[in-house]
XYZ file of N, CA, C and O in Angstrom:
872
model
N 110.478 129.548 127.999
C 111.642 130.640 128.117
C 113.116 129.541 129.280
O 112.786 129.569 129.887
N 114.151 129.873 128.138
C 115.198 128.765 129.243
C 115.667 130.524 129.513
O 116.465 131.707 128.972
N 116.514 130.085 131.041
C 117.254 131.138 131.688
C 118.350 130.913 131.591
O 118.823 129.818 132.733
N 119.522 131.840 132.103
C 120.965 131.381 131.909
C 121.246 132.682 132.700
O 121.123 133.627 132.593
N 122.267 132.582 133.415
C 122.730 133.248 134.507
C 124.481 132.908 134.155
O 125.027 132.377 133.643
N 124.952 134.544 134.467
C 126.760 134.495 133.762
C 127.064 135.321 135.606
O 126.725 136.239 135.455
N 127.993 134.442 135.806
C 129.138 135.738 136.768
C 130.424 136.297 135.756
O 130.609 135.625 135.118
N 130.401 137.527 135.914
C 131.480 138.283 135.443
C 131.699 138.907 136.459
O 132.187 139.305 137.277
N 133.084 139.621 135.689
C 133.979 140.361 136.902
C 134.239 141.804 135.953
O 133.567 142.023 134.742
N 134.723 142.952 136.737
C 135.217 144.629 136.302
C 136.092 145.150 137.638
O 136.298 144.675 138.268
N 137.086 145.625 135.950
C 137.778 146.195 136.355
C 137.960 146.932 135.410
O 137.508 147.943 134.666
N 139.152 148.294 136.283
C 139.521 149.069 135.387
C 138.577 150.054 134.283
O 137.222 150.726 134.945
N 138.296 150.286 132.529
C 137.595 151.355 132.356
C 135.939 150.361 132.857
O 135.199 151.577 133.049
N 135.491 148.876 132.776
C 134.683 149.269 132.912
C 134.183 148.505 134.316
O 132.743 148.905 134.265
N 134.744 148.845 135.396
C 133.963 149.265 136.827
C 133.970 150.472 136.883
O 133.388 151.330 137.964
N 134.272 151.431 136.453
C 134.385 153.009 136.435
C 133.105 153.221 135.256
O 132.446 154.542 135.781
N 132.283 152.841 134.813
C 131.550 153.287 133.969
C 129.872 153.118 135.028
O 129.746 152.127 135.977
N 128.848 153.944 134.746
C 127.627 154.081 135.517
C 126.986 152.932 135.111
O 126.739 152.346 134.288
N 125.157 152.633 136.386
C 124.805 151.368 135.765
C 124.114 151.449 135.051
O 124.653 150.495 134.026
N 124.274 152.560 133.983
C 123.049 152.491 133.154
C 123.870 152.610 131.684
O 124.053 151.598 130.978
N 125.104 152.860 132.304
C 125.945 153.293 131.119
C 126.358 151.752 130.420
O 127.176 151.129 129.196
N 126.739 150.515 131.912
C 127.623 149.213 131.918
C 125.797 148.802 131.008
O 126.357 147.897 129.787
N 125.347 148.918 132.067
C 124.028 148.075 131.172
C 124.233 148.256 129.308
O 124.012 147.501 128.696
N 124.236 149.735 128.593
C 124.279 149.542 127.491
C 125.271 149.114 126.676
O 124.909 148.504 125.553
N 126.475 148.941 127.051
C 127.583 148.270 126.688
C 127.243 146.707 126.912
O 127.518 145.975 125.527
N 126.609 146.210 127.992
C 125.752 144.754 128.304
C 124.832 144.082 126.260
O 124.489 143.056 125.674
N 123.820 145.086 126.615
C 123.443 145.068 126.192
C 123.682 144.946 124.094
O 123.366 144.196 123.684
N 124.288 145.708 123.727
C 125.055 146.114 122.634
C 126.044 144.196 122.554
O 125.824 144.545 121.052
N 126.593 143.783 123.568
C 127.274 143.016 123.034
C 127.012 142.223 122.989
O 126.889 140.765 122.248
N 125.876 142.060 123.896
C 124.757 140.494 123.480
C 124.204 140.901 122.094
O 123.814 139.468 121.696
N 123.698 142.178 121.926
C 122.936 141.949 120.234
C 123.723 141.500 119.931
O 123.067 141.115 118.419
N 125.306 142.135 118.935
C 126.009 141.735 118.451
C 126.698 139.937 118.248
O 127.065 139.502 116.799
N 126.607 139.169 119.351
C 126.730 138.178 119.562
C 126.192 137.284 118.825
O 124.454 137.627 118.648
N 126.137 135.917 117.569
C 125.722 135.297 117.346
C 125.109 133.836 118.899
O 125.014 132.800 118.806
N 124.118 134.745 119.253
C 123.184 133.975 120.524
C 121.372 133.716 120.484
O 121.115 135.039 120.068
N 120.550 133.076 120.610
C 119.342 133.191 120.301
C 119.046 133.850 121.101
O 118.591 132.959 122.106
N 118.880 135.282 121.691
C 118.167 136.053 122.374
C 116.726 136.187 122.912
O 116.741 136.122 121.362
N 115.913 135.664 123.057
C 114.699 135.726 123.760
C 114.974 137.837 123.990
O 114.850 138.337 124.661
N 113.365 137.820 122.259
C 113.224 139.509 122.837
C 111.745 139.963 122.877
O 110.826 139.391 121.948
N 111.264 140.881 123.526
C 110.125 140.959 124.201
C 108.689 140.979 122.561
O 107.918 141.317 122.329
N 110.338 141.802 121.347
C 109.200 142.264 120.380
C 110.282 141.441 119.249
O 111.767 142.083 119.333
N 110.002 141.772 118.359
C 110.680 141.633 116.651
C 112.040 142.492 116.328
O 111.285 143.731 116.583
N 113.285 142.232 116.391
C 114.348 143.355 116.808
C 114.391 144.408 118.087
O 114.655 145.212 118.114
N 113.437 143.603 118.991
C 113.441 144.751 120.107
C 114.465 144.396 121.255
O 115.958 143.629 120.879
N 115.448 144.671 121.881
C 116.308 144.766 122.856
C 115.973 143.045 123.232
O 115.833 143.235 123.895
N 116.981 143.031 123.429
C 117.265 141.402 124.294
C 117.146 141.192 125.819
O 116.979 142.303 126.578
N 116.296 140.821 126.438
C 115.800 140.487 128.165
C 116.746 140.480 128.407
O 117.560 139.062 128.194
N 117.497 140.873 129.701
C 118.276 140.934 129.970
C 117.947 141.329 131.481
O 118.292 142.644 131.514
N 118.855 140.838 132.387
C 118.930 141.661 134.093
C 120.202 142.100 134.838
O 121.236 141.167 134.717
N 120.189 142.740 134.869
C 122.082 143.446 135.810
C 121.482 143.257 136.956
O 120.314 142.874 137.829
N 122.609 142.534 137.960
C 122.773 142.342 139.085
C 122.536 143.538 139.396
O 122.764 144.756 139.663
N 123.083 144.349 141.133
C 122.699 145.148 141.976
C 124.212 146.188 141.050
O 124.877 145.691 141.237
N 124.285 147.580 141.271
C 125.399 148.024 141.234
C 126.259 147.973 141.666
O 126.321 147.678 142.800
N 127.574 148.111 141.424
C 129.130 148.618 141.600
C 128.973 150.096 141.968
O 128.563 150.857 142.051
N 129.412 149.873 142.873
C 130.119 151.450 143.916
C 130.977 152.611 143.269
O 131.822 151.219 142.609
N 131.150 153.008 143.620
C 131.573 154.414 142.375
C 133.447 153.457 143.692
O 133.121 153.773 144.606
N 133.907 153.909 142.264
C 135.870 152.807 142.627
C 135.934 151.252 142.612
O 136.525 151.230 142.974
N 135.077 150.860 142.849
C 134.965 149.603 143.046
C 134.892 148.551 142.211
O 134.843 149.098 140.745
N 135.703 147.438 142.585
C 135.971 146.830 141.092
C 135.277 145.141 141.709
O 134.455 145.176 142.919
N 135.272 144.791 141.090
C 134.297 142.960 141.748
C 134.786 141.965 140.514
O 135.080 142.070 139.097
N 134.948 140.818 141.534
C 134.760 139.662 140.597
C 133.029 138.657 140.775
O 132.967 137.938 141.407
N 132.140 139.589 141.181
C 131.232 138.929 141.769
C 130.357 139.369 141.031
O 128.860 140.105 141.511
N 129.434 140.018 139.769
C 128.618 140.139 139.136
C 128.267 139.414 138.141
O 128.542 138.120 137.738
N 126.660 139.652 137.925
C 125.730 138.520 138.269
C 125.154 139.337 136.757
O 124.808 140.359 136.721
N 124.586 138.723 135.500
C 123.325 138.907 134.500
C 122.605 137.841 134.170
O 123.420 136.765 133.748
N 121.484 137.973 134.646
C 120.840 136.667 133.171
C 120.301 137.401 132.401
O 119.741 138.127 131.795
N 119.807 136.081 131.568
C 119.863 135.956 130.249
C 118.562 135.585 130.003
O 118.627 134.204 130.051
N 117.660 135.600 129.183
C 116.998 135.123 128.420
C 117.220 134.475 127.112
O 117.467 135.372 125.877
N 117.152 133.072 126.571
C 117.335 132.295 125.110
C 115.945 132.427 124.386
O 114.871 131.466 125.629
N 115.373 131.625 123.633
C 114.678 131.209 122.975
C 114.971 129.998 122.440
O 113.807 129.492 121.397
N 115.760 129.533 122.357
C 116.196 127.939 121.899
C 117.027 127.802 123.027
O 118.435 128.437 123.246
N 117.724 126.500 123.006
C 118.723 125.601 124.073
C 120.054 125.973 123.197
O 120.189 125.036 122.478
N 120.742 125.722 124.186
C 122.384 125.793 124.075
C 122.974 126.119 124.950
O 123.080 125.930 126.190
N 124.232 124.879 125.276
C 125.370 125.070 126.536
C 126.059 126.088 126.923
O 125.884 126.915 125.837
N 126.213 125.802 127.985
C 127.063 126.518 128.355
C 128.042 127.010 127.966
O 128.946 128.361 127.689
N 128.646 126.074 126.965
C 130.092 126.493 127.260
C 130.219 126.998 125.448
O 130.860 127.584 125.054
N 129.089 126.970 124.573
C 128.505 127.100 123.204
C 128.083 128.693 123.524
O 128.538 129.934 122.613
N 127.702 128.960 124.575
C 127.037 130.757 124.900
C 128.683 131.272 125.532
O 128.800 132.424 124.826
N 129.818 130.373 126.135
C 130.670 131.471 126.077
C 131.443 131.869 124.763
O 131.873 132.732 124.400
N 131.098 130.515 123.922
C 132.140 131.082 122.816
C 131.505 131.855 121.968
O 131.791 132.720 121.151
N 129.986 131.861 121.750
C 129.127 133.404 121.087
C 129.278 134.390 121.781
O 129.617 135.997 121.097
N 130.176 134.622 123.214
C 130.263 135.849 124.178
C 131.525 136.490 123.638
O 131.145 137.328 123.970
N 132.276 135.952 123.931
C 134.053 136.406 123.658
C 134.292 136.685 123.124
O 135.120 137.884 122.874
N 133.655 137.154 121.620
C 134.794 138.222 120.627
C 134.059 139.816 120.791
O 134.505 139.845 120.641
N 132.535 139.725 121.379
C 131.885 140.393 121.714
C 131.764 141.500 123.319
O 131.167 142.053 124.062
N 132.593 140.094 124.357
C 132.511 140.615 126.012
C 133.588 142.143 126.205
O 134.185 141.831 125.580
N 132.907 142.962 126.700
C 133.432 144.180 127.168
C 134.850 143.669 127.376
O 134.731 142.850 128.521
N 135.979 144.798 127.208
C 137.301 144.957 127.574
C 137.633 144.993 129.261
O 135.996 145.648 129.824
N 138.581 144.731 129.677
C 138.251 144.978 131.665
C 137.318 144.114 132.220
O 136.784 144.467 133.542
N 136.600 143.133 131.924
C 135.686 142.270 132.063
C 135.750 141.002 131.646
O 135.861 140.724 130.384
N 135.812 140.056 132.346
C 135.762 138.451 132.389
C 135.082 137.933 132.314
O 134.142 138.144 133.968
N 134.705 136.642 131.983
C 133.028 135.871 132.232
C 133.799 134.597 132.993
O 135.224 133.736 132.741
N 133.586 134.909 133.919
C 133.628 133.214 135.295
C 133.003 131.983 135.151
O 134.018 131.228 135.747
N 131.984 132.298 134.705
C 130.944 130.486 134.535
C 129.615 131.195 134.194
O 129.298 132.248 133.765
N 129.287 130.532 133.012
C 128.261 130.541 132.923
C 127.268 129.190 133.110
O 127.610 128.265 133.483
N 125.869 129.461 133.571
C 125.032 128.410 134.255
C 123.007 128.303 133.397
O 123.071 129.569 133.986
N 122.719 127.185 133.425
C 121.197 127.775 133.310
C 120.793 127.480 134.597
O 120.896 126.816 135.610
N 119.505 128.443 134.857
C 119.163 128.266 136.286
C 117.625 127.684 136.242
O 116.754 127.949 135.127
N 117.237 127.205 137.445
C 115.263 126.522 136.781
C 114.942 127.591 136.921
O 114.985 129.279 137.705
N 113.894 127.547 136.073
C 112.167 128.826 136.023
C 112.199 129.307 137.021
O 111.475 129.923 137.540
N 111.506 128.108 138.409
C 111.437 129.120 139.460
C 112.583 129.946 140.295
O 112.423 130.340 141.610
N 113.230 130.579 139.651
C 114.656 130.908 140.439
C 113.972 132.826 140.692
O 112.905 133.075 139.648
N 114.167 132.923 141.506
C 113.615 134.368 141.878
C 114.147 135.521 141.229
O 115.565 135.068 140.282
N 113.366 136.652 140.213
C 114.700 137.743 139.667
C 115.538 138.256 140.500
O 115.513 137.765 141.913
N 116.785 138.260 139.553
C 117.772 138.394 140.449
C 118.474 139.401 140.561
O 118.551 138.861 142.052
N 117.433 140.631 140.560
C 117.769 141.759 142.112
C 116.765 141.090 142.805
O 117.630 141.815 144.586
N 115.988 140.167 143.418
C 115.788 139.645 144.401
C 116.005 138.477 144.913
O 115.893 138.071 145.884
N 117.294 138.213 144.203
C 117.710 137.119 144.822
C 118.845 136.679 146.028
O 119.348 135.905 146.520
N 119.705 138.021 146.082
C 120.298 138.078 146.729
C 120.532 137.974 148.344
O 119.306 138.999 148.566
N 121.055 137.395 149.109
C 120.731 136.957 150.735
C 122.363 138.386 151.236
O 122.428 138.942 152.074
N 123.392 138.181 151.197
C 124.529 139.112 151.610
C 126.141 139.278 150.146
O 125.797 138.325 149.286
N 126.269 140.528 150.284
C 128.016 140.661 149.702
C 128.904 140.389 150.392
O 129.233 140.804 151.697
N 129.995 139.616 149.435
C 131.622 139.874 150.207
C 132.463 140.410 150.311
O 131.762 141.372 148.874
N 132.599 141.129 150.403
C 134.165 142.291 149.687
C 135.420 142.765 150.623
O 135.266 142.756 151.403
N 136.274 142.820 150.199
C 137.778 142.859 150.251
C 137.995 144.435 150.720
O 137.713 144.974 149.183
N 138.421 144.645 151.175
C 138.858 146.574 151.672
C 140.790 146.350 151.882
O 140.336 146.078 152.790
N 141.648 146.750 150.542
C 142.937 146.921 151.429
C 143.092 148.250 151.770
O 142.726 148.675 151.208
N 143.514 147.385 153.237
C 144.613 149.363 153.319
C 145.024 147.944 154.776
O 144.973 147.380 154.952
N 145.693 149.501 155.843
C 145.519 148.872 156.808
C 144.485 149.503 158.302
O 144.440 150.966 158.779
N 144.668 148.259 158.903
C 143.309 148.695 159.622
C 143.652 147.989 160.811
O 143.566 146.900 160.867
N 143.316 148.531 161.954
C 143.400 147.976 163.350
C 142.528 147.102 163.853
O 141.188 146.968 163.761
N 143.165 145.766 164.622
C 142.571 144.543 165.191
C 142.033 145.025 165.997
O 140.703 144.227 166.299
N 142.602 146.118 167.158
C 141.471 146.499 168.426
C 140.518 147.069 167.991
O 139.644 146.399 168.377
N 139.820 147.648 166.974
C 139.396 148.601 166.504
C 138.479 147.575 166.211
O 136.572 147.479 166.479
N 138.458 146.375 165.266
C 138.296 145.290 164.727
C 137.198 145.072 166.149
O 136.290 144.118 165.965
N 137.945 144.591 167.645
C 137.641 143.471 167.814
C 135.997 144.285 168.825
O 135.707 143.648 169.400
N 136.417 145.423 169.195
C 135.205 146.482 169.592
C 134.541 146.416 168.787
O 133.196 146.181 169.489
N 134.010 146.092 167.480
C 132.840 146.201 167.370
C 132.573 144.668 167.122
O 131.181 144.555 167.852
N 133.413 143.330 167.331
C 132.493 142.214 167.080
C 132.168 142.352 168.529
O 130.883 141.413 168.359
N 132.457 143.036 169.406
C 131.954 142.616 171.093
C 131.099 143.421 171.572
O 130.140 142.908 171.820
N 130.915 144.901 171.045
C 129.700 145.700 171.125
C 128.203 144.989 170.858
O 127.981 143.871 170.077
N 127.190 145.018 170.702
C 125.895 144.624 171.098
C 124.727 144.885 169.623
O 124.510 144.609 169.231
N 125.421 146.283 170.741
C 125.100 147.579 169.250
C 125.743 147.841 168.084
O 126.491 148.317 169.384
N 125.564 148.714 166.829
C 126.547 149.956 166.876
C 125.778 150.447 165.622
O 125.468 150.026 164.428
N 125.501 151.694 165.628
C 124.532 152.743 164.914
C 125.104 153.539 164.518
O 126.038 153.933 164.315
N 124.892 153.510 163.163
C 125.160 154.214 162.317
C 124.245 155.100 161.407
O 123.381 154.755 160.934
N 124.345 156.729 161.200
C 123.639 157.409 161.275
C 123.588 157.159 159.248
O 125.157 157.116 158.622
N 122.533 157.186 158.509
C 123.021 157.164 156.575
C 122.118 158.676 156.453
O 121.162 158.901 156.678
N 122.405 159.463 155.242
C 122.209 160.604 154.802
C 121.800 159.305 153.559
O 122.259 159.108 152.385
N 119.940 159.634 153.183
C 119.674 158.754 151.488
C 118.934 160.290 150.785
O 118.012 159.590 151.679
N 118.923 161.106 150.620
C 118.151 161.467 149.485
C 117.739 162.542 149.835
O 116.559 162.691 150.216
N 118.887 162.800 151.158
C 118.115 164.162 151.840
C 117.865 163.150 153.160
O 116.817 164.670 153.887
N 117.597 162.283 153.695
C 116.439 162.117 154.922
C 117.375 161.959 155.243
O 118.491 160.433 155.192
N 117.429 161.090 156.552
C 118.274 160.865 157.981
C 117.517 158.947 157.998
O 116.491 158.990 158.196
N 118.652 157.829 158.200
C 117.864 157.006 158.866
C 119.405 156.193 159.960
O 120.451 156.210 159.276
N 118.810 155.807 161.141
C 119.554 154.359 161.612
C 119.717 153.616 161.551
O 118.696 152.375 161.622
N 120.663 152.900 161.127
C 120.672 151.100 160.836
C 121.817 150.971 161.753
O 122.466 152.084 162.010
N 121.424 149.911 162.710
C 122.783 148.932 163.418
C 123.286 147.575 162.994
O 122.948 146.993 161.796
N 124.891 148.395 162.482
C 125.738 147.977 162.035
C 125.638 146.256 162.392
O 125.690 145.240 161.409
N 125.456 145.942 163.451
C 125.667 144.982 163.889
C 124.989 143.788 163.186
O 124.581 142.517 163.000
N 123.679 144.437 163.113
C 122.629 143.275 161.661
C 123.115 142.616 160.647
O 122.275 142.226 159.996
N 123.209 143.817 160.506
C 123.563 144.438 158.815
C 125.248 143.534 158.316
O 125.400 143.364 157.386
N 126.688 143.782 159.760
C 127.581 142.879 159.212
C 127.932 141.699 160.649
O 128.318 142.182 161.048
N 127.264 140.582 159.781
C 127.071 139.637 160.396
C 129.380 138.776 160.906
O 129.796 138.065 161.135
N 129.816 139.500 159.836
C 131.153 138.886 159.453
C 132.526 140.114 159.191
O 132.210 140.891 157.916
N 133.897 140.569 160.385
C 134.743 141.872 159.888
C 135.800 141.232 159.817
O 135.480 141.122 161.918
N 136.830 140.639 159.342
C 137.661 140.301 159.891
C 139.271 140.908 159.148
O 139.332 141.186 158.109
N 139.682 141.297 160.256
C 140.792 141.586 159.854
C 142.224 141.286 159.531
O 142.712 139.827 160.327
N 143.101 141.108 158.377
C 143.818 140.027 158.132
C 145.132 141.856 157.501
O 144.543 141.966 157.072
N 146.314 140.905 156.961
C 147.649 141.810 156.527
C 147.688 142.370 155.737
O 146.954 141.880 154.678
N 147.409 143.586 155.823
C 147.144 144.611 154.083
C 145.575 144.579 153.949
O 144.800 145.104 153.052
N 144.856 143.570 154.438
C 142.641 144.173 154.014
C 141.905 144.003 155.227
O 142.237 142.899 156.374
N 140.719 143.727 155.180
C 139.897 142.998 156.158
C 138.530 142.859 154.991
O 138.472 142.437 154.128
N 137.848 141.776 155.265
C 136.820 140.979 155.027
C 135.730 140.904 155.468
O 135.608 140.790 156.961
N 134.887 141.944 154.717
C 133.438 142.246 155.525
C 132.405 141.397 154.469
O 132.341 141.314 153.150
N 131.647 140.920 155.118
C 129.714 140.650 154.924
C 128.603 141.538 154.920
O 128.867 141.605 156.391
N 128.075 141.428 153.617
C 127.256 142.708 153.925
C 125.691 142.003 153.641
O 125.619 141.649 152.740
N 124.784 142.005 154.924
C 123.817 141.406 154.715
C 122.888 142.185 153.429
O 122.679 142.955 154.119
N 121.760 141.666 153.236
C 120.971 142.200 152.759
C 119.827 142.483 153.575
O 119.137 141.221 154.023
N 119.615 143.188 153.914
C 118.395 143.902 154.978
C 116.744 144.568 154.463
O 117.274 145.567 153.313
N 116.070 144.788 154.465
C 114.861 145.603 153.735
C 114.988 146.804 154.640
O 114.238 147.677 153.526
N 115.571 146.963 155.261
C 116.040 148.013 156.944
C 116.485 149.223 155.871
O 116.843 149.907 155.906
N 117.813 148.100 154.958
C 118.723 148.837 154.295
C 119.659 148.419 154.191
O 120.054 147.701 154.691
N 120.718 148.904 153.510
C 122.301 148.188 153.533
C 123.224 149.800 153.596
O 123.161 150.699 153.045
N 124.145 149.524 154.671
C 125.738 150.072 154.653
C 126.400 150.213 153.260
O 126.225 148.871 152.983
N 126.850 150.891 152.952
C 127.860 151.134 152.139
C 129.744 150.237 153.068
O 129.779 150.649 154.353
N 130.148 149.723 152.088
C 131.257 149.450 152.889
C 132.492 150.236 153.157
O 132.855 150.602 153.862
N 132.584 151.869 152.755
C 132.884 152.833 152.812
C 132.219 153.265 154.186
O 133.687 153.724 154.965
N 130.978 153.282 154.221
C 130.382 153.802 155.919
C 130.815 153.054 157.084
O 130.651 153.047 157.774
N 130.516 151.620 156.313
C 131.277 150.373 157.930
C 133.332 150.918 158.169
O 132.816 150.948 159.345
N 133.991 151.313 156.690
C 134.659 151.888 157.325
C 135.346 152.961 158.188
O 136.153 152.508 159.440
N 134.559 154.000 157.889
C 134.459 154.898 158.567
C 134.005 154.845 159.723
O 134.693 155.735 161.494
N 133.150 154.056 159.976
C 132.259 154.183 161.178
C 133.110 152.933 162.645
O 133.629 153.130 163.481
N 133.564 151.532 161.930
C 134.392 151.004 162.942
C 135.751 151.911 163.193
O 136.283 151.352 164.114
N 136.418 151.633 162.032
C 137.266 152.240 162.566
C 137.646 153.928 162.884
O 139.158 154.257 162.828
N 136.731 154.593 162.855
C 136.586 155.936 163.055
C 137.515 156.797 162.059
O 138.594 157.696 162.754
N 137.353 156.783 160.763
C 138.334 157.294 159.740
C 137.311 158.422 159.651
O 136.055 157.863 158.859
N 137.795 159.511 158.443
C 136.457 160.294 157.917
C 137.110 159.653 156.564
O 137.183 158.938 155.897
N 136.014 160.491 155.743
C 135.838 159.819 154.322
C 137.125 160.494 153.516
O 136.977 159.339 152.228
N 137.484 161.616 153.663
C 139.291 161.101 153.279
C 139.715 160.598 152.814
O 140.869 159.985 152.327
N 139.743 159.457 153.981
C 140.541 158.212 154.263
C 140.254 157.104 153.219
O 140.919 156.760 152.830
N 138.934 157.630 152.664
C 138.850 156.425 151.953
C 138.756 156.279 150.127
O 139.412 155.317 149.855
N 139.454 156.952 150.177
C 140.585 156.935 148.890
C 141.221 156.783 148.796
O 141.904 156.087 147.676
N 141.923 155.702 149.509
C 143.215 154.991 150.012
C 143.107 153.573 149.862
O 144.120 152.758 150.073
N 141.573 153.449 150.075
C 141.020 152.139 149.443
C 141.286 151.185 148.729
O 140.293 152.005 147.478
N 141.712 150.276 148.246
C 140.734 149.482 147.021
C 139.509 148.275 147.708
O 139.948 148.114 148.498
N 138.588 148.716 147.553
C 136.973 147.773 147.491
C 136.965 146.762 146.557
O 136.490 147.714 145.190
N 136.545 146.037 146.622
C 136.360 144.744 145.971
C 135.208 143.836 146.077
O 135.491 143.314 147.812
N 134.115 143.336 145.629
C 132.904 142.994 145.528
C 133.844 141.033 145.143
O 133.910 141.041 143.792
N 133.934 140.162 146.390
C 134.490 139.112 145.855
C 133.052 137.886 145.793
O 133.611 136.865 145.667
N 132.580 138.351 146.804
C 131.081 137.231 146.598
C 130.011 137.507 146.978
O 129.739 138.622 147.366
N 128.882 136.528 146.227
C 127.434 136.918 146.845
C 127.118 135.927 147.200
O 127.098 134.486 146.763
N 125.949 135.607 148.095
C 125.212 134.091 148.533
C 123.750 134.669 148.113
O 123.334 136.132 148.326
N 123.349 133.477 147.238
C 121.459 133.792 147.383
C 120.791 132.930 148.117
O 120.823 131.939 149.065
N 119.345 133.797 148.264
C 118.652 133.014 148.556
C 118.356 132.113 147.934
O 118.467 131.312 146.699
N 117.426 130.853 149.108
C 117.544 129.575 148.236
C 115.661 129.488 147.056
O 115.794 130.707 146.903
N 116.355 129.117 146.329
C 115.409 128.684 144.920
C 113.559 127.973 145.544
O 113.866 127.507 146.163
N 112.784 128.952 145.507
C 111.643 128.525 145.865
C 110.903 127.890 145.362
O 110.078 128.071 143.956
N 111.462 126.117 145.395
C 110.767 125.446 143.912
C 108.754 125.521 144.999
O 108.676 125.770 146.518
N 108.577 124.671 143.591
C 106.736 124.828 144.093
C 106.238 124.099 145.133
O 106.773 122.656 144.777
N 105.550 124.134 145.146
C 105.075 122.713 146.453
C 104.353 121.403 145.342
O 104.124 121.445 144.262
N 104.748 120.509 146.117
C 104.431 119.367 145.504
C 102.918 119.036 145.293
O 102.586 118.978 146.120
N 102.979 118.296 144.692
C 101.071 118.276 144.432
C 100.872 116.680 145.279
O 101.036 115.939 144.573
N 99.852 117.200 145.867
C 100.012 115.626 146.743
C 98.071 114.576 146.542
O 97.543 115.861 146.034
N 97.819 113.746 145.869
C 96.917 113.460 145.029
C 96.960 112.437 146.041
O 97.103 111.134 146.836
N 95.234 112.676 147.107
C 94.398 111.791 147.751
C 93.707 110.878 147.266
O 92.948 111.389 146.613
N 93.856 109.474 147.196
C 93.310 108.491 147.015
C 92.235 107.922 147.965
O 92.205 107.742 149.013
N 90.795 107.523 147.820
C 89.416 106.916 148.535
C 90.273 105.484 148.581
O 90.415 104.859 147.615
């Protein structure tokens, strides 16, 4: 089976769709294109895997989609076939073939980078960087848990009119960009409505290559 990975952007109406609705849009676009998509059964839906959901109101330049093909075509040819059917307010940024040994897409991410536009205090950011720990109380599905933002946010930099944030993927859970802003800069939830949040990059875990078989000779 041939696996291809697509990086694309989302903005406008494309960014406003739920994960489920966006998945339907991509399935329809791929099904209509003249692409040799692998299907689990004849005339079934194509095999594709979307990256993590995009937060409400967020835009992105780092969305990912894995698809499986049953015939080999070049990345350039694939881009040509998809272009007429690709959703509006979204652009394909690159395509490439990935090794069969690659992790499942949703288990491949090590960290996410965000740009949050607005005016932020450099002093507050400095206090966060100098702190040994920074507890964040989260509520998820009616339950509470506490994360240490210092372990989850290894990079937070204030620049003119924006901040750059790196959020590490951890088994304990992840903070949302909005939660980081509220906690570090001591802002209320209503303040988030004035910010523009964009996912700008993703970091991937290394590809787990299979061990090399060692032959012993007598």
